[in-house]
JSON list of C-alpha atoms in Angstrom, two decimals:
[
{"chain": "A", "resi": 11, "resn": "UNK", "atom": "CA", "xyz": [0.01, -0.06, 0.03]},
{"chain": "A", "resi": 12, "resn": "UNK", "atom": "CA", "xyz": [1.17, 3.61, 0.75]},
{"chain": "A", "resi": 13, "resn": "UNK", "atom": "CA", "xyz": [4.93, 3.95, 1.40]},
{"chain": "A", "resi": 14, "resn": "UNK", "atom": "CA", "xyz": [6.33, 7.37, 2.00]},
{"chain": "A", "resi": 15, "resn": "UNK", "atom": "CA", "xyz": [9.75, 6.29, 0.62]},
{"chain": "A", "resi": 16, "resn": "UNK", "atom": "CA", "xyz": [8.89, 5.27, -2.77]},
{"chain": "A", "resi": 17, "resn": "UNK", "atom": "CA", "xyz": [9.15, 7.22, -6.09]},
{"chain": "A", "resi": 18, "resn": "UNK", "atom": "CA", "xyz": [5.34, 7.01, -6.67]},
{"chain": "A", "resi": 19, "resn": "UNK", "atom": "CA", "xyz": [4.85, 8.95, -3.48]},
{"chain": "A", "resi": 20, "resn": "UNK", "atom": "CA", "xyz": [7.32, 11.75, -4.56]},
{"chain": "A", "resi": 21, "resn": "UNK", "atom": "CA", "xyz": [5.51, 12.09, -7.82]},
{"chain": "A", "resi": 22, "resn": "UNK", "atom": "CA", "xyz": [2.18, 12.30, -5.80]},
{"chain": "A", "resi": 23, "resn": "UNK", "atom": "CA", "xyz": [3.85, 14.75, -3.57]},
{"chain": "A", "resi": 24, "resn": "UNK", "atom": "CA", "xyz": [4.53, 16.91, -6.52]},
{"chain": "A", "resi": 25, "resn": "UNK", "atom": "CA", "xyz": [1.04, 16.40, -7.89]},
{"chain": "A", "resi": 26, "resn": "UNK", "atom": "CA", "xyz": [-0.33, 17.49, -4.34]},
{"chain": "A", "resi": 27, "resn": "UNK", "atom": "CA", "xyz": [1.97, 20.41, -4.23]},
{"chain": "A", "resi": 28, "resn": "UNK", "atom": "CA", "xyz": [0.55, 21.82, -7.47]},
{"chain": "A", "resi": 29, "resn": "UNK", "atom": "CA", "xyz": [-2.93, 20.67, -7.92]},
{"chain": "A", "resi": 30, "resn": "UNK", "atom": "CA", "xyz": [-3.85, 19.03, -4.55]},
{"chain": "A", "resi": 31, "resn": "UNK", "atom": "CA", "xyz": [-6.14, 20.17, -1.66]},
{"chain": "A", "resi": 32, "resn": "UNK", "atom": "CA", "xyz": [-5.56, 19.15, 2.12]},
{"chain": "A", "resi": 33, "resn": "UNK", "atom": "CA", "xyz": [-8.56, 19.72, 4.26]},
{"chain": "A", "resi": 34, "resn": "UNK", "atom": "CA", "xyz": [-8.10, 21.45, 7.28]},
{"chain": "A", "resi": 35, "resn": "UNK", "atom": "CA", "xyz": [-11.22, 19.93, 9.12]},
{"chain": "A", "resi": 36, "resn": "UNK", "atom": "CA", "xyz": [-10.76, 16.26, 8.39]},
{"chain": "A", "resi": 37, "resn": "UNK", "atom": "CA", "xyz": [-8.19, 13.77, 6.63]},
{"chain": "A", "resi": 38, "resn": "UNK", "atom": "CA", "xyz": [-9.47, 14.35, 3.15]},
{"chain": "A", "resi": 39, "resn": "UNK", "atom": "CA", "xyz": [-6.96, 15.04, 0.28]},
{"chain": "A", "resi": 40, "resn": "UNK", "atom": "CA", "xyz": [-7.65, 15.43, -3.33]},
{"chain": "A", "resi": 41, "resn": "UNK", "atom": "CA", "xyz": [-5.97, 16.14, -6.58]},
{"chain": "A", "resi": 42, "resn": "UNK", "atom": "CA", "xyz": [-7.77, 17.73, -9.41]},
{"chain": "A", "resi": 43, "resn": "UNK", "atom": "CA", "xyz": [-6.60, 17.86, -12.97]},
{"chain": "A", "resi": 44, "resn": "UNK", "atom": "CA", "xyz": [-8.05, 18.62, -16.54]},
{"chain": "A", "resi": 45, "resn": "UNK", "atom": "CA", "xyz": [-10.04, 15.64, -17.49]},
{"chain": "A", "resi": 46, "resn": "UNK", "atom": "CA", "xyz": [-7.51, 15.01, -20.42]},
{"chain": "A", "resi": 47, "resn": "UNK", "atom": "CA", "xyz": [-4.97, 14.23, -17.56]},
{"chain": "A", "resi": 48, "resn": "UNK", "atom": "CA", "xyz": [-7.31, 11.67, -15.85]},
{"chain": "A", "resi": 49, "resn": "UNK", "atom": "CA", "xyz": [-4.80, 8.84, -16.59]},
{"chain": "A", "resi": 50, "resn": "UNK", "atom": "CA", "xyz": [-2.50, 10.41, -14.12]},
{"chain": "A", "resi": 51, "resn": "UNK", "atom": "CA", "xyz": [-5.17, 10.51, -11.37]},
{"chain": "A", "resi": 52, "resn": "UNK", "atom": "CA", "xyz": [-6.08, 6.60, -12.13]},
{"chain": "A", "resi": 53, "resn": "UNK", "atom": "CA", "xyz": [-2.24, 5.88, -11.59]},
{"chain": "A", "resi": 54, "resn": "UNK", "atom": "CA", "xyz": [-2.38, 7.76, -8.22]},
{"chain": "A", "resi": 55, "resn": "UNK", "atom": "CA", "xyz": [-5.35, 5.76, -7.32]},
{"chain": "A", "resi": 56, "resn": "UNK", "atom": "CA", "xyz": [-3.58, 2.56, -8.16]},
{"chain": "A", "resi": 57, "resn": "UNK", "atom": "CA", "xyz": [-0.54, 3.56, -6.40]},
{"chain": "A", "resi": 58, "resn": "UNK", "atom": "CA", "xyz": [-2.57, 4.38, -3.06]},
{"chain": "A", "resi": 59, "resn": "UNK", "atom": "CA", "xyz": [-4.65, 1.35, -3.55]},
{"chain": "A", "resi": 60, "resn": "UNK", "atom": "CA", "xyz": [-7.72, 3.70, -3.19]},
{"chain": "A", "resi": 61, "resn": "UNK", "atom": "CA", "xyz": [-11.07, 2.23, -3.74]},
{"chain": "A", "resi": 62, "resn": "UNK", "atom": "CA", "xyz": [-12.72, 5.55, -4.74]},
{"chain": "A", "resi": 63, "resn": "UNK", "atom": "CA", "xyz": [-13.08, 6.00, -8.49]},
{"chain": "A", "resi": 64, "resn": "UNK", "atom": "CA", "xyz": [-11.68, 9.16, -10.15]},
{"chain": "A", "resi": 65, "resn": "UNK", "atom": "CA", "xyz": [-14.66, 11.43, -10.50]},
{"chain": "A", "resi": 66, "resn": "UNK", "atom": "CA", "xyz": [-15.24, 13.39, -13.71]},
{"chain": "A", "resi": 67, "resn": "UNK", "atom": "CA", "xyz": [-17.15, 16.72, -13.74]},
{"chain": "A", "resi": 68, "resn": "UNK", "atom": "CA", "xyz": [-17.50, 20.22, -15.26]},
{"chain": "A", "resi": 69, "resn": "UNK", "atom": "CA", "xyz": [-16.60, 22.81, -12.90]},
{"chain": "A", "resi": 70, "resn": "UNK", "atom": "CA", "xyz": [-18.39, 26.41, -12.60]},
{"chain": "A", "resi": 71, "resn": "UNK", "atom": "CA", "xyz": [-16.21, 28.02, -15.09]},
{"chain": "A", "resi": 72, "resn": "UNK", "atom": "CA", "xyz": [-17.17, 25.16, -17.61]},
{"chain": "A", "resi": 73, "resn": "UNK", "atom": "CA", "xyz": [-13.88, 23.33, -17.63]},
{"chain": "A", "resi": 74, "resn": "UNK", "atom": "CA", "xyz": [-13.98, 19.53, -17.68]},
{"chain": "A", "resi": 75, "resn": "UNK", "atom": "CA", "xyz": [-11.91, 18.13, -14.79]},
{"chain": "A", "resi": 76, "resn": "UNK", "atom": "CA", "xyz": [-11.29, 14.88, -13.05]},
{"chain": "A", "resi": 77, "resn": "UNK", "atom": "CA", "xyz": [-10.68, 14.47, -9.30]},
{"chain": "A", "resi": 78, "resn": "UNK", "atom": "CA", "xyz": [-9.50, 11.74, -7.03]},
{"chain": "A", "resi": 79, "resn": "UNK", "atom": "CA", "xyz": [-9.94, 12.13, -3.29]},
{"chain": "A", "resi": 80, "resn": "UNK", "atom": "CA", "xyz": [-9.06, 9.93, -0.33]},
{"chain": "A", "resi": 81, "resn": "UNK", "atom": "CA", "xyz": [-8.96, 10.07, 3.40]},
{"chain": "A", "resi": 82, "resn": "UNK", "atom": "CA", "xyz": [-5.69, 9.18, 5.39]},
{"chain": "A", "resi": 83, "resn": "UNK", "atom": "CA", "xyz": [-4.57, 10.76, 8.61]},
{"chain": "A", "resi": 84, "resn": "UNK", "atom": "CA", "xyz": [-1.02, 9.08, 8.06]},
{"chain": "A", "resi": 85, "resn": "UNK", "atom": "CA", "xyz": [-0.58, 10.77, 4.57]},
{"chain": "A", "resi": 86, "resn": "UNK", "atom": "CA", "xyz": [-1.77, 14.01, 5.88]},
{"chain": "A", "resi": 87, "resn": "UNK", "atom": "CA", "xyz": [0.66, 13.88, 8.59]},
{"chain": "A", "resi": 88, "resn": "UNK", "atom": "CA", "xyz": [3.40, 12.86, 6.33]},
{"chain": "A", "resi": 89, "resn": "UNK", "atom": "CA", "xyz": [2.62, 15.75, 3.86]},
{"chain": "A", "resi": 90, "resn": "UNK", "atom": "CA", "xyz": [3.06, 18.09, 6.73]},
{"chain": "A", "resi": 91, "resn": "UNK", "atom": "CA", "xyz": [6.67, 17.02, 7.15]},
{"chain": "A", "resi": 92, "resn": "UNK", "atom": "CA", "xyz": [6.99, 17.99, 3.37]},
{"chain": "A", "resi": 93, "resn": "UNK", "atom": "CA", "xyz": [5.58, 21.39, 4.15]},
{"chain": "A", "resi": 94, "resn": "UNK", "atom": "CA", "xyz": [2.22, 20.61, 2.32]},
{"chain": "A", "resi": 95, "resn": "UNK", "atom": "CA", "xyz": [-0.49, 21.87, 4.73]},
{"chain": "A", "resi": 96, "resn": "UNK", "atom": "CA", "xyz": [-4.05, 22.87, 4.35]},
{"chain": "A", "resi": 97, "resn": "UNK", "atom": "CA", "xyz": [-4.53, 26.29, 2.38]},
{"chain": "A", "resi": 98, "resn": "UNK", "atom": "CA", "xyz": [-0.91, 25.77, 1.12]},
{"chain": "A", "resi": 99, "resn": "UNK", "atom": "CA", "xyz": [-1.17, 28.48, -1.65]},
{"chain": "A", "resi": 100, "resn": "UNK", "atom": "CA", "xyz": [-1.51, 31.21, 1.04]},
{"chain": "A", "resi": 101, "resn": "UNK", "atom": "CA", "xyz": [0.66, 29.50, 3.68]},
{"chain": "A", "resi": 102, "resn": "UNK", "atom": "CA", "xyz": [4.04, 30.59, 4.79]},
{"chain": "A", "resi": 103, "resn": "UNK", "atom": "CA", "xyz": [4.62, 27.15, 5.73]},
{"chain": "A", "resi": 104, "resn": "UNK", "atom": "CA", "xyz": [4.35, 25.96, 2.09]},
{"chain": "A", "resi": 105, "resn": "UNK", "atom": "CA", "xyz": [8.11, 25.77, 0.76]},
{"chain": "A", "resi": 106, "resn": "UNK", "atom": "CA", "xyz": [10.54, 23.30, -0.96]},
{"chain": "A", "resi": 107, "resn": "UNK", "atom": "CA", "xyz": [10.31, 19.91, 0.85]},
{"chain": "A", "resi": 108, "resn": "UNK", "atom": "CA", "xyz": [13.97, 19.68, 2.18]},
{"chain": "A", "resi": 109, "resn": "UNK", "atom": "CA", "xyz": [13.31, 16.09, 3.47]},
{"chain": "A", "resi": 110, "resn": "UNK", "atom": "CA", "xyz": [13.00, 15.14, -0.19]},
{"chain": "A", "resi": 111, "resn": "UNK", "atom": "CA", "xyz": [15.78, 12.75, -1.14]},
{"chain": "A", "resi": 112, "resn": "UNK", "atom": "CA", "xyz": [17.90, 13.84, -4.00]},
{"chain": "A", "resi": 113, "resn": "UNK", "atom": "CA", "xyz": [17.21, 10.70, -5.98]},
{"chain": "A", "resi": 114, "resn": "UNK", "atom": "CA", "xyz": [13.46, 11.50, -5.97]},
{"chain": "A", "resi": 115, "resn": "UNK", "atom": "CA", "xyz": [13.89, 15.12, -7.19]},
{"chain": "A", "resi": 116, "resn": "UNK", "atom": "CA", "xyz": [12.82, 14.34, -10.69]},
{"chain": "A", "resi": 117, "resn": "UNK", "atom": "CA", "xyz": [9.76, 12.26, -9.62]},
{"chain": "A", "resi": 118, "resn": "UNK", "atom": "CA", "xyz": [8.72, 15.28, -7.50]},
{"chain": "A", "resi": 119, "resn": "UNK", "atom": "CA", "xyz": [9.44, 17.69, -10.37]},
{"chain": "A", "resi": 120, "resn": "UNK", "atom": "CA", "xyz": [7.44, 15.41, -12.78]},
{"chain": "A", "resi": 121, "resn": "UNK", "atom": "CA", "xyz": [4.44, 15.64, -10.29]},
{"chain": "A", "resi": 122, "resn": "UNK", "atom": "CA", "xyz": [4.71, 19.52, -10.15]},
{"chain": "A", "resi": 123, "resn": "UNK", "atom": "CA", "xyz": [4.78, 19.59, -13.98]},
{"chain": "A", "resi": 124, "resn": "UNK", "atom": "CA", "xyz": [1.93, 17.27, -14.47]},
{"chain": "A", "resi": 125, "resn": "UNK", "atom": "CA", "xyz": [-0.09, 19.50, -12.14]},
{"chain": "A", "resi": 126, "resn": "UNK", "atom": "CA", "xyz": [0.92, 23.04, -13.11]},
{"chain": "A", "resi": 127, "resn": "UNK", "atom": "CA", "xyz": [3.38, 22.59, -15.89]},
{"chain": "A", "resi": 128, "resn": "UNK", "atom": "CA", "xyz": [3.46, 23.67, -19.50]},
{"chain": "A", "resi": 129, "resn": "UNK", "atom": "CA", "xyz": [5.47, 23.73, -22.66]},
{"chain": "A", "resi": 130, "resn": "UNK", "atom": "CA", "xyz": [5.17, 26.88, -24.81]},
{"chain": "A", "resi": 131, "resn": "UNK", "atom": "CA", "xyz": [6.54, 26.98, -28.35]},
{"chain": "A", "resi": 132, "resn": "UNK", "atom": "CA", "xyz": [6.96, 29.68, -31.09]},
{"chain": "A", "resi": 133, "resn": "UNK", "atom": "CA", "xyz": [8.69, 29.55, -34.32]},
{"chain": "A", "resi": 134, "resn": "UNK", "atom": "CA", "xyz": [12.06, 30.50, -32.85]},
{"chain": "A", "resi": 135, "resn": "UNK", "atom": "CA", "xyz": [11.93, 29.17, -29.34]},
{"chain": "A", "resi": 136, "resn": "UNK", "atom": "CA", "xyz": [10.58, 26.65, -26.85]},
{"chain": "A", "resi": 137, "resn": "UNK", "atom": "CA", "xyz": [9.99, 26.88, -23.04]},
{"chain": "A", "resi": 138, "resn": "UNK", "atom": "CA", "xyz": [8.75, 24.97, -20.24]},
{"chain": "A", "resi": 139, "resn": "UNK", "atom": "CA", "xyz": [7.60, 26.16, -16.98]},
{"chain": "A", "resi": 140, "resn": "UNK", "atom": "CA", "xyz": [6.15, 25.02, -13.69]},
{"chain": "A", "resi": 141, "resn": "UNK", "atom": "CA", "xyz": [3.81, 27.52, -11.78]},
{"chain": "A", "resi": 142, "resn": "UNK", "atom": "CA", "xyz": [4.00, 27.74, -7.98]},
{"chain": "A", "resi": 143, "resn": "UNK", "atom": "CA", "xyz": [2.79, 30.09, -5.44]},
{"chain": "A", "resi": 144, "resn": "UNK", "atom": "CA", "xyz": [6.14, 29.53, -3.29]},
{"chain": "A", "resi": 145, "resn": "UNK", "atom": "CA", "xyz": [9.07, 31.56, -4.38]},
{"chain": "A", "resi": 146, "resn": "UNK", "atom": "CA", "xyz": [11.17, 29.01, -2.42]},
{"chain": "A", "resi": 147, "resn": "UNK", "atom": "CA", "xyz": [9.94, 26.14, -4.26]},
{"chain": "A", "resi": 148, "resn": "UNK", "atom": "CA", "xyz": [10.76, 27.91, -7.61]},
{"chain": "A", "resi": 149, "resn": "UNK", "atom": "CA", "xyz": [14.21, 28.93, -6.56]},
{"chain": "A", "resi": 150, "resn": "UNK", "atom": "CA", "xyz": [15.05, 25.52, -5.21]},
{"chain": "A", "resi": 151, "resn": "UNK", "atom": "CA", "xyz": [13.93, 23.82, -8.38]},
{"chain": "A", "resi": 152, "resn": "UNK", "atom": "CA", "xyz": [15.96, 26.23, -10.43]},
{"chain": "A", "resi": 153, "resn": "UNK", "atom": "CA", "xyz": [18.99, 25.36, -8.16]},
{"chain": "A", "resi": 154, "resn": "UNK", "atom": "CA", "xyz": [18.53, 21.65, -8.48]},
{"chain": "A", "resi": 155, "resn": "UNK", "atom": "CA", "xyz": [18.29, 21.80, -12.27]},
{"chain": "A", "resi": 156, "resn": "UNK", "atom": "CA", "xyz": [21.21, 24.09, -12.61]},
{"chain": "A", "resi": 157, "resn": "UNK", "atom": "CA", "xyz": [23.49, 21.60, -10.52]},
{"chain": "A", "resi": 158, "resn": "UNK", "atom": "CA", "xyz": [22.12, 18.68, -12.44]},
{"chain": "A", "resi": 159, "resn": "UNK", "atom": "CA", "xyz": [23.07, 20.48, -15.88]},
{"chain": "A", "resi": 160, "resn": "UNK", "atom": "CA", "xyz": [26.43, 21.62, -14.45]},
{"chain": "A", "resi": 161, "resn": "UNK", "atom": "CA", "xyz": [27.23, 18.15, -13.31]},
{"chain": "A", "resi": 162, "resn": "UNK", "atom": "CA", "xyz": [26.31, 16.67, -16.77]},
{"chain": "A", "resi": 163, "resn": "UNK", "atom": "CA", "xyz": [28.26, 19.35, -18.52]},
{"chain": "A", "resi": 164, "resn": "UNK", "atom": "CA", "xyz": [31.31, 18.85, -16.28]},
{"chain": "A", "resi": 165, "resn": "UNK", "atom": "CA", "xyz": [31.35, 15.09, -17.18]},
{"chain": "A", "resi": 166, "resn": "UNK", "atom": "CA", "xyz": [30.90, 15.83, -20.90]},
{"chain": "A", "resi": 167, "resn": "UNK", "atom": "CA", "xyz": [33.70, 18.33, -21.01]},
{"chain": "A", "resi": 168, "resn": "UNK", "atom": "CA", "xyz": [35.93, 15.98, -18.93]},
{"chain": "A", "resi": 169, "resn": "UNK", "atom": "CA", "xyz": [35.31, 13.24, -21.60]},
{"chain": "A", "resi": 170, "resn": "UNK", "atom": "CA", "xyz": [35.94, 15.74, -24.45]},
{"chain": "A", "resi": 171, "resn": "UNK", "atom": "CA", "xyz": [39.24, 16.81, -22.95]},
{"chain": "A", "resi": 172, "resn": "UNK", "atom": "CA", "xyz": [40.53, 13.30, -22.42]},
{"chain": "A", "resi": 173, "resn": "UNK", "atom": "CA", "xyz": [42.67, 12.04, -25.21]},
{"chain": "A", "resi": 174, "resn": "UNK", "atom": "CA", "xyz": [44.03, 8.50, -24.73]},
{"chain": "A", "resi": 175, "resn": "UNK", "atom": "CA", "xyz": [47.56, 7.85, -25.71]},
{"chain": "A", "resi": 176, "resn": "UNK", "atom": "CA", "xyz": [47.93, 6.88, -29.36]},
{"chain": "A", "resi": 177, "resn": "UNK", "atom": "CA", "xyz": [50.88, 5.55, -31.51]},
{"chain": "A", "resi": 178, "resn": "UNK", "atom": "CA", "xyz": [52.12, 8.20, -33.95]},
{"chain": "A", "resi": 179, "resn": "UNK", "atom": "CA", "xyz": [50.74, 11.13, -32.01]},
{"chain": "A", "resi": 180, "resn": "UNK", "atom": "CA", "xyz": [53.41, 11.47, -29.49]},
{"chain": "A", "resi": 181, "resn": "UNK", "atom": "CA", "xyz": [56.31, 13.55, -30.51]},
{"chain": "A", "resi": 182, "resn": "UNK", "atom": "CA", "xyz": [59.70, 12.91, -29.65]}
]
């Protein structure tokens, strides 16, 4: 069933951070996405072994959405350790989850992107973005991505600068 230390949880953590809601009055948690992303919510349901079906509906703004909800005191407590609290959008407690292990960063980022990410293109450029109400989350994602790119670039440059000894190329 639910395991805090599996990559599925870290993806779900990102989804809850982006498009989730944690009730202040009970242990209800839900994630709501556009209906064309319903498959993502079905995977969440399977990972949590949730018996409730994903619900489809049209909201007041006439958008077709899907929602998965579940009740769990344990998950709600675990989410608080990761700075996900009721009314997170307006809470000063909502920030980057420092407890997130580095190896799960991209699972978390994928969850954020699935919820509040987009790819924009024009004739001359392409960009991707993740929207968040937390400046801390945005800055930490930027730092992680920069360090990841820098690490790979350093490895690439080291390989390019390494020339193994070859007969005939050595002078003298």
